[in-house]
Short mmCIF file of C-alpha atoms in Angstrom, two decimals:
data_model
loop_
_atom_site.label_atom_id
_atom_site.label_comp_id
_atom_site.label_asym_id
_atom_site.label_seq_id
_atom_site.Cartn_x
_atom_site.Cartn_y
_atom_site.Cartn_z
CA MET A 11 -12.70 -15.99 9.32
CA THR A 12 -10.73 -17.48 6.63
CA ASP A 13 -12.03 -18.91 3.36
CA THR A 14 -10.46 -20.61 0.07
CA ARG A 15 -9.29 -17.09 -0.97
CA GLU A 16 -7.47 -16.38 2.03
CA THR A 17 -5.83 -20.30 2.76
CA GLY A 18 -6.01 -21.37 -0.96
CA SER A 19 -3.15 -21.69 -3.65
CA ASP A 20 -5.45 -20.08 -6.40
CA PHE A 21 -4.90 -16.53 -7.25
CA LEU A 22 -8.05 -15.13 -7.42
CA PRO A 23 -7.79 -11.32 -7.19
CA LYS A 24 -10.47 -9.41 -5.24
CA PHE A 25 -11.33 -6.43 -7.68
CA ASP A 26 -13.22 -3.70 -6.37
CA SER A 27 -16.26 -2.21 -7.81
CA ALA A 28 -14.01 -0.45 -10.16
CA GLY A 29 -12.24 -3.48 -11.49
CA LEU A 30 -9.23 -2.47 -9.35
CA VAL A 31 -7.10 -3.90 -6.42
CA THR A 32 -4.20 -1.80 -4.62
CA ALA A 33 -0.49 -2.29 -5.73
CA VAL A 34 2.25 -1.33 -3.30
CA VAL A 35 5.61 -1.17 -4.68
CA THR A 36 8.66 -1.37 -2.40
CA ASP A 37 12.43 -0.75 -3.48
CA ARG A 38 14.24 -4.13 -3.17
CA ALA A 39 17.65 -2.97 -2.33
CA SER A 40 16.32 -0.35 0.26
CA GLY A 41 13.11 -1.82 1.35
CA GLU A 42 11.51 1.78 0.88
CA LEU A 43 8.04 2.24 0.03
CA LEU A 44 8.13 3.64 -3.30
CA MET A 45 4.46 4.21 -4.55
CA VAL A 46 1.17 3.13 -4.20
CA ALA A 47 -1.07 2.81 -7.34
CA HIS A 48 -4.02 0.28 -9.02
CA MET A 49 -4.08 -2.60 -11.15
CA ASP A 50 -6.86 -4.24 -12.92
CA ALA A 51 -6.69 -7.67 -14.50
CA ALA A 52 -5.03 -6.46 -17.70
CA ALA A 53 -2.51 -4.47 -15.68
CA ILE A 54 -1.74 -7.76 -13.70
CA GLU A 55 -1.32 -9.78 -16.79
CA VAL A 56 0.86 -7.60 -18.50
CA THR A 57 3.00 -7.12 -15.31
CA ARG A 58 3.49 -10.71 -14.72
CA ALA A 59 4.12 -11.43 -18.35
CA THR A 60 6.73 -8.71 -18.95
CA GLY A 61 8.18 -8.48 -15.59
CA GLU A 62 7.75 -4.32 -15.70
CA ALA A 63 5.20 -2.82 -13.42
CA THR A 64 1.79 -1.81 -15.45
CA PHE A 65 -0.92 -0.09 -13.52
CA PHE A 66 -4.19 1.18 -14.22
CA SER A 67 -4.19 5.03 -14.45
CA ARG A 68 -7.55 6.21 -12.91
CA SER A 69 -6.82 9.67 -14.19
CA ARG A 70 -6.09 8.77 -17.63
CA GLY A 71 -8.58 5.55 -17.51
CA ARG A 72 -5.97 3.02 -19.31
CA LEU A 73 -3.24 1.07 -18.68
CA TRP A 74 -0.08 2.62 -17.68
CA ARG A 75 3.22 1.30 -18.08
CA LYS A 76 5.12 2.79 -15.15
CA GLY A 77 7.98 4.82 -16.92
CA GLU A 78 6.48 4.73 -20.51
CA THR A 79 7.15 8.42 -20.95
CA SER A 80 9.80 8.89 -18.19
CA GLY A 81 12.02 6.00 -18.74
CA ASN A 82 11.48 5.21 -15.03
CA ILE A 83 10.48 1.75 -15.51
CA LEU A 84 10.02 -0.74 -12.20
CA ARG A 85 11.55 -4.39 -12.94
CA VAL A 86 9.43 -6.47 -10.81
CA VAL A 87 11.70 -9.09 -9.13
CA GLU A 88 8.63 -10.59 -6.89
CA MET A 89 5.31 -10.31 -6.54
CA ARG A 90 2.72 -11.31 -3.47
CA VAL A 91 -0.77 -11.20 -2.63
CA ASP A 92 -2.28 -10.35 0.60
CA CYS A 93 -4.78 -12.78 2.80
CA ASP A 94 -8.08 -11.27 1.08
CA GLN A 95 -6.43 -10.88 -2.11
CA ASP A 96 -7.57 -7.30 -2.74
CA ALA A 97 -3.79 -5.82 -2.51
CA LEU A 98 -0.36 -6.84 -4.39
CA TRP A 99 3.09 -6.14 -3.45
CA LEU A 100 5.64 -5.61 -6.12
CA ILE A 101 9.03 -5.60 -4.81
CA VAL A 102 11.31 -4.03 -7.72
CA ASP A 103 14.36 -2.26 -8.82
CA PRO A 104 13.70 0.85 -10.15
CA ALA A 105 15.17 2.62 -12.83
CA GLY A 106 15.32 6.16 -11.43
CA PRO A 107 12.87 8.18 -9.63
CA ALA A 108 9.67 6.34 -8.78
CA CYS A 109 7.68 9.60 -8.25
CA HIS A 110 6.55 11.95 -10.97
CA THR A 111 7.79 14.92 -8.80
CA GLY A 112 11.30 13.56 -9.46
CA ALA A 113 11.53 12.11 -5.86
CA ARG A 114 12.92 8.74 -5.05
CA SER A 115 9.90 7.70 -3.43
CA CYS A 116 6.19 9.26 -3.66
CA PHE A 117 6.60 9.29 0.11
CA TYR A 118 8.65 12.31 0.63
CA ARG A 119 7.08 14.23 3.43
CA GLY A 120 6.25 12.96 7.26
CA VAL A 121 3.26 13.49 9.08
CA ALA A 122 3.90 14.63 12.84
CA LEU A 123 2.66 12.07 15.48
CA GLY A 124 1.83 12.82 19.04
CA VAL A 125 -0.42 15.72 18.58
CA THR A 126 -3.62 16.29 19.87
CA PRO A 127 -5.81 17.28 18.07
CA ALA A 128 -3.94 16.03 14.89
CA GLU A 129 -2.31 19.17 13.26
CA GLY A 130 0.95 20.42 12.14
CA ALA A 131 2.82 20.70 9.09
CA LEU A 132 4.39 18.26 7.04
CA SER A 133 7.78 17.64 6.89
CA PRO A 134 10.42 16.35 4.39
CA VAL A 135 12.05 13.07 4.78
CA VAL A 136 13.90 12.27 1.50
CA MET B 19 1.39 18.25 -12.90
CA THR B 20 2.09 19.48 -9.22
CA ASP B 21 0.05 21.44 -7.05
CA THR B 22 -0.12 22.71 -3.32
CA ARG B 23 -0.98 19.06 -2.10
CA GLU B 24 2.13 17.84 -4.02
CA THR B 25 4.47 20.24 -3.20
CA GLY B 26 3.20 22.22 0.02
CA SER B 27 3.97 21.29 3.80
CA ASP B 28 0.08 21.50 4.70
CA PHE B 29 -1.41 18.01 5.65
CA LEU B 30 -4.50 17.81 3.21
CA PRO B 31 -5.45 14.08 2.97
CA LYS B 32 -7.39 13.24 -0.18
CA PHE B 33 -10.29 10.99 0.62
CA ASP B 34 -12.10 8.89 -1.84
CA SER B 35 -16.15 9.05 -2.44
CA ALA B 36 -16.10 6.82 1.08
CA GLY B 37 -14.22 9.24 3.15
CA LEU B 38 -11.10 6.85 2.91
CA VAL B 39 -7.18 7.02 2.21
CA THR B 40 -5.12 3.90 1.65
CA ALA B 41 -2.81 3.22 4.78
CA VAL B 42 0.45 0.99 3.84
CA VAL B 43 2.08 -0.71 7.06
CA THR B 44 5.41 -1.86 7.06
CA ASP B 45 7.66 -3.28 10.04
CA ARG B 46 10.43 -0.79 11.28
CA ALA B 47 13.10 -3.50 11.89
CA SER B 48 12.50 -5.92 8.79
CA GLY B 49 11.14 -3.46 6.40
CA GLU B 50 8.40 -6.06 5.61
CA LEU B 51 5.11 -4.92 4.30
CA LEU B 52 2.80 -6.17 7.07
CA MET B 53 -0.87 -5.08 5.78
CA VAL B 54 -2.80 -2.53 3.78
CA ALA B 55 -5.69 -0.98 5.27
CA HIS B 56 -7.93 2.20 5.29
CA MET B 57 -8.32 5.36 7.32
CA ASP B 58 -10.69 7.86 7.50
CA ALA B 59 -10.29 11.23 9.23
CA ALA B 60 -11.03 10.06 12.69
CA ALA B 61 -8.68 7.26 12.20
CA ILE B 62 -5.76 9.38 11.24
CA GLU B 63 -6.63 11.62 14.30
CA VAL B 64 -6.81 8.78 16.91
CA THR B 65 -3.39 7.27 15.25
CA ARG B 66 -1.48 10.18 15.39
CA ALA B 67 -2.66 11.25 18.81
CA THR B 68 -2.13 7.93 20.63
CA GLY B 69 0.83 6.12 18.17
CA GLU B 70 -1.38 2.88 17.78
CA ALA B 71 -2.68 2.15 14.22
CA THR B 72 -6.33 2.63 14.10
CA PHE B 73 -8.05 2.08 10.74
CA PHE B 74 -11.52 2.34 9.33
CA SER B 75 -13.04 -1.25 9.07
CA ARG B 76 -15.04 -1.30 5.78
CA SER B 77 -16.70 -4.70 6.72
CA ARG B 78 -17.55 -3.64 10.33
CA GLY B 79 -18.26 0.23 9.18
CA ARG B 80 -16.60 1.58 12.46
CA LEU B 81 -13.17 2.37 13.62
CA TRP B 82 -10.63 -0.56 14.38
CA ARG B 83 -7.88 -0.16 16.71
CA LYS B 84 -5.65 -3.07 15.32
CA GLY B 85 -5.18 -5.82 18.03
CA GLU B 86 -8.13 -4.25 20.13
CA THR B 87 -9.23 -7.88 20.36
CA SER B 88 -6.05 -10.10 19.41
CA GLY B 89 -3.49 -7.68 21.46
CA ASN B 90 -1.37 -7.53 18.49
CA ILE B 91 -1.33 -3.77 18.26
CA LEU B 92 0.95 -1.86 15.88
CA ARG B 93 3.01 0.82 17.61
CA VAL B 94 3.54 3.99 15.05
CA VAL B 95 7.05 4.97 14.96
CA GLU B 96 6.89 7.09 11.73
CA MET B 97 4.04 8.19 9.21
CA ARG B 98 4.59 9.49 5.71
CA VAL B 99 2.08 10.82 3.05
CA ASP B 100 2.67 10.42 -0.89
CA CYS B 101 2.47 12.77 -3.28
CA ASP B 102 -1.10 13.47 -3.87
CA GLN B 103 -1.84 12.68 -0.25
CA ASP B 104 -4.23 9.57 -0.96
CA ALA B 105 -1.85 7.25 0.56
CA LEU B 106 -0.35 6.81 3.82
CA TRP B 107 2.80 4.85 5.06
CA LEU B 108 2.76 3.72 8.78
CA ILE B 109 6.57 2.52 9.80
CA VAL B 110 5.43 -0.08 12.90
CA ASP B 111 6.86 -1.91 15.67
CA PRO B 112 4.30 -4.92 15.50
CA ALA B 113 3.63 -6.51 19.21
CA GLY B 114 2.79 -9.87 17.10
CA PRO B 115 1.35 -11.05 13.55
CA ALA B 116 -0.18 -8.37 11.73
CA CYS B 117 -2.43 -10.64 9.80
CA HIS B 118 -5.85 -12.34 11.24
CA THR B 119 -4.78 -15.55 10.24
CA GLY B 120 -1.74 -15.76 12.45
CA ALA B 121 0.94 -14.82 9.48
CA ARG B 122 3.46 -12.12 10.53
CA SER B 123 2.62 -10.48 7.15
CA CYS B 124 -0.72 -10.41 5.56
CA PHE B 125 1.86 -11.13 2.20
CA TYR B 126 2.55 -14.81 2.62
CA ARG B 127 1.80 -15.89 -0.65
CA GLY B 128 3.67 -15.23 -3.62
CA VAL B 129 2.41 -14.73 -7.21
CA ALA B 130 4.62 -16.18 -9.94
CA LEU B 131 6.17 -14.02 -12.73
CA GLY B 132 7.31 -14.83 -16.16
CA VAL B 133 4.13 -16.60 -17.27
CA THR B 134 2.27 -15.84 -20.42
CA PRO B 135 -1.03 -15.55 -20.26
CA ALA B 136 -0.77 -15.24 -16.78
CA GLU B 137 -1.73 -18.20 -14.59
CA GLY B 138 0.09 -20.54 -11.88
CA ALA B 139 -0.86 -21.12 -8.15
CA LEU B 140 0.37 -19.23 -5.51
CA SER B 141 3.38 -20.24 -3.54
CA PRO B 142 3.90 -20.02 0.34
CA VAL B 143 6.78 -16.97 1.10
CA VAL B 144 6.47 -16.37 4.73
#
C-alpha cells in the first residue's frame, strides 16, 4: 500500500512517539556504514541548514552536533529519505573516526552466520 | 564510556522497550543502502541460521521473511553489530527490488541541503 508520503515529493518525516526518525550514516568515499543515530525535527533542520550532521542524543536528551567535542564532524554530502519517511540516509565525508571508541565505523565487529541455534562470539572486522 | 558490550566479543543485542534492534541493509555489490527495518531476538536467530534476512514487522506484529510474498529475498553475506549493540548491519545480495514500491532501494528520494529554514521538495534519485 502506498500513499502520498511514499509517492509524493513533499518531505514529511514520520516521527515516532519520541519525535524521532532513524538516521543512517555512510561514508561517501568507502560506502561503509559508519553509524546509526536519531534525529528530531530540529536536528533535521540544523543538519540541512549547516551541512554538518546533527542528531538528537537520547542519552543526553538534547541536540548533538556530531564532533562537537571530538572534532570529528560529519560533512553531509547528500541526504535521502526512505519510502515511508521514517528513516534518513546521510552520505558524509567524515573528519575522523565516526565511533566514540575511536573506530572508523561503529560496526567494527562481525556476527557469525550459519549457526543453529544462533550463538558464537563476535569477531573484529575493522 | 565503554563497557563489555562495546569492547567485548559477546553478542549481546540491546533491545529497546519493544524488544527490537534496528537493522540496516546494504547491497554487497553497489554498497547502496537498501532499507532499514527491525529485528527481535527470533528474527536475528532465523536470519543467522538461514542466511535469509528476516525482520519483525511492526505493522503486522509478526516475523517477516523479506520476500516471503514478493520473492525478493535478501541473501545475507555478512552481519555486523555496532558499538552499543542496538543496531545490526546486513550486507546482502538482493534477489530483486528491496522496496515494496518496486524501487531497488527504499531511499529513492533526495532531501535538499543548504536551505534555511529547511524546506523544499524531495527529488527522485533512483
